[in-house]
Amino acid sequence: MNASPIVAVTGLHRGENPQPGSAVIRSLRRVYPELRIIGLVYDSLESGLFSEEDAPDAAFTMSYPGAGVDAFWQRLDAIREIERFDVLIPCLDAEMGPLVDAPEKLRERGIHACLPTAASFKCRDKSKLAELCERTHCRTPQTVAVSDVNALHQAAASLGGNVFVKGRFYEAQHALTPAAREAAYWHMLEQWGAPVLVQENVQGEEYNVIGLGDGRGHMLGSCSIRKMLRTASGKGFGGMVVRDPQLDAIAQSLIAELRWNGPFELEFVKSEGPKGEYCLIEINPRFPAWCDFPSTLNCNLPAAALEQALGWQPREPLRHASPGKFFIRHAIDMTGDIRDLAALTTNGQFFRQPREIIPHPASSRSL
Amino acid sequence: MKLAPLSTLIRHHGQPHELPPATAASCLAPHAVAATFDFHTVTWQADGFGFDSTSGEFFTASPTALVVMQSLSEGMTRQQILDRLTTRFEVSHSTAERDLESFLAEIVHLGLTTESN
């Protein structure tokens, strides 16, 4: 291992559907400002590459998940010939399968990671949530996995017609009519493969819990929010910290049942009315895009995940964020340079150079 | 001081994010409400802004609604709350009683208290 660990992070695009990688980098640098971080990207236009504050020191293009598992490991090995990173923090759902299925491949390469076991990873799969929730006495919407159009319509009819059609890894579309369901089905199949999930529509406020499991049934830290703002596609664009003992208890029982190791995000809808109950929508097996927000409130989960992966003693206990603190996402434009783009596109790698400072003519004038 | 509509308790979800409608908070007598007080899981400020730390929801209350919330937090009975309202505001007992009943039903519906309270 390097004297000072090198960390690889994926998922650096913060577009309309923001990925978590840049937020992970920002959180790591809050604690370890000198940490060398490399980005593993699938597109040379991943926006996090061009950020001033949370860009990696170097970036390498990865093979697409569709190229297969062998191509994934070969590319990882090729990158490590150039940058021998010690820790991998995967931030995309599609990457998780090959990693949790073959932890020995990480171990034999000397790569540290904070990952769940294959068994607990499979137990939180969207198609298995009902079984998990039955064991933990947690409510969850009825969900049916379908692989053809007839099954889609049958499932929707059995769930009352008002359903969400969801991709295996990402995305959900609210569909009320057969035509809308079918369009959503083909979109999800094309984007994420089979099966496609048909889920009962539970109406209410959305709550998310981010946390870090220790693999023995405990949470090393967590932060719960109510989604305040949502994009047209339902992505959270703002969230308010809440502290509800009932929500904490549900989260704890799910993580204990899974004996979850590593980062997670639990997504709930609280049904409307004075006796509204939390209903588990899904469990994401990685950090969400808002993971840097709790870091500003003394709950730096990405830094804790790094320490956990390396077997380091935690710097300090993670604190509970105070209810009433909230985040609002703010989209800005960043400046890129064609040379960086060229390096990534032609060589599959680029190394961050100090930015050119273009003086404004007015700055040399005396006032 | 006239009795503002008791039903002026507005729940804000944060989306859509328009500014809340103006309340009559500026008419609130300075002595009427403490700087902050808690009722159920909501902390209320003297300007009528309430935040529920368990649900993350926030509310704005009219001055009269705020007086009722504070009275409830002090454990007052309905009769005591009615007395307070008719003392502080120019309102008949029957009007205050009708508005109070309607308001109490509203806060039960919002989950800010239970029937038993």
Short mmCIF file of C-alpha atoms in Angstrom, two decimals, chain A residues 205 207 226-231 240-245 247 270 273-274 278 323-325, chain B residues 11-17 49 51-58 108-113:
data_model
loop_
_atom_site.label_atom_id
_atom_site.label_comp_id
_atom_site.label_asym_id
_atom_site.label_seq_id
_atom_site.Cartn_x
_atom_site.Cartn_y
_atom_site.Cartn_z
CA GLU A 205 -43.88 12.79 1.91
CA TYR A 207 -37.85 10.64 3.65
CA ARG A 226 -37.33 14.94 4.34
CA LYS A 227 -37.11 15.75 0.65
CA MET A 228 -38.12 19.40 0.29
CA LEU A 229 -37.61 19.91 -3.42
CA ARG A 230 -37.84 17.39 -6.20
CA THR A 231 -36.94 17.51 -9.87
CA MET A 240 -34.40 19.03 5.66
CA VAL A 241 -32.76 17.12 8.53
CA VAL A 242 -35.30 15.35 10.73
CA ARG A 243 -34.94 13.29 13.89
CA ASP A 244 -37.78 10.85 14.30
CA PRO A 245 -37.16 7.95 16.73
CA LEU A 247 -37.66 6.34 11.50
CA LYS A 270 -44.62 8.35 4.78
CA GLY A 273 -52.70 11.38 7.37
CA PRO A 274 -52.14 11.68 11.11
CA TYR A 278 -43.09 4.88 6.86
CA PRO A 323 -33.03 18.90 12.73
CA GLY A 324 -33.76 22.12 10.91
CA LYS A 325 -30.55 22.18 8.90
CA ARG B 11 -48.43 23.81 6.34
CA HIS B 12 -45.45 24.30 4.06
CA HIS B 13 -43.95 21.30 2.35
CA GLY B 14 -41.04 23.08 0.76
CA GLN B 15 -42.37 22.30 -2.70
CA PRO B 16 -43.69 24.27 -4.45
CA HIS B 17 -41.48 26.82 -2.77
CA PHE B 49 -43.17 30.03 12.44
CA PHE B 51 -40.88 23.58 12.80
CA ASP B 52 -41.59 19.91 13.41
CA SER B 53 -38.23 18.21 13.99
CA THR B 54 -39.63 14.70 13.48
CA SER B 55 -41.37 15.30 10.16
CA GLY B 56 -39.26 18.20 8.84
CA GLU B 57 -42.43 20.12 8.04
CA PHE B 58 -42.86 23.78 8.84
CA VAL B 108 -55.58 16.82 14.73
CA HIS B 109 -55.88 16.36 10.96
CA LEU B 110 -52.39 17.81 10.48
CA GLY B 111 -51.00 15.38 13.03
CA LEU B 112 -49.90 18.19 15.36
CA THR B 113 -51.81 16.67 18.26
#
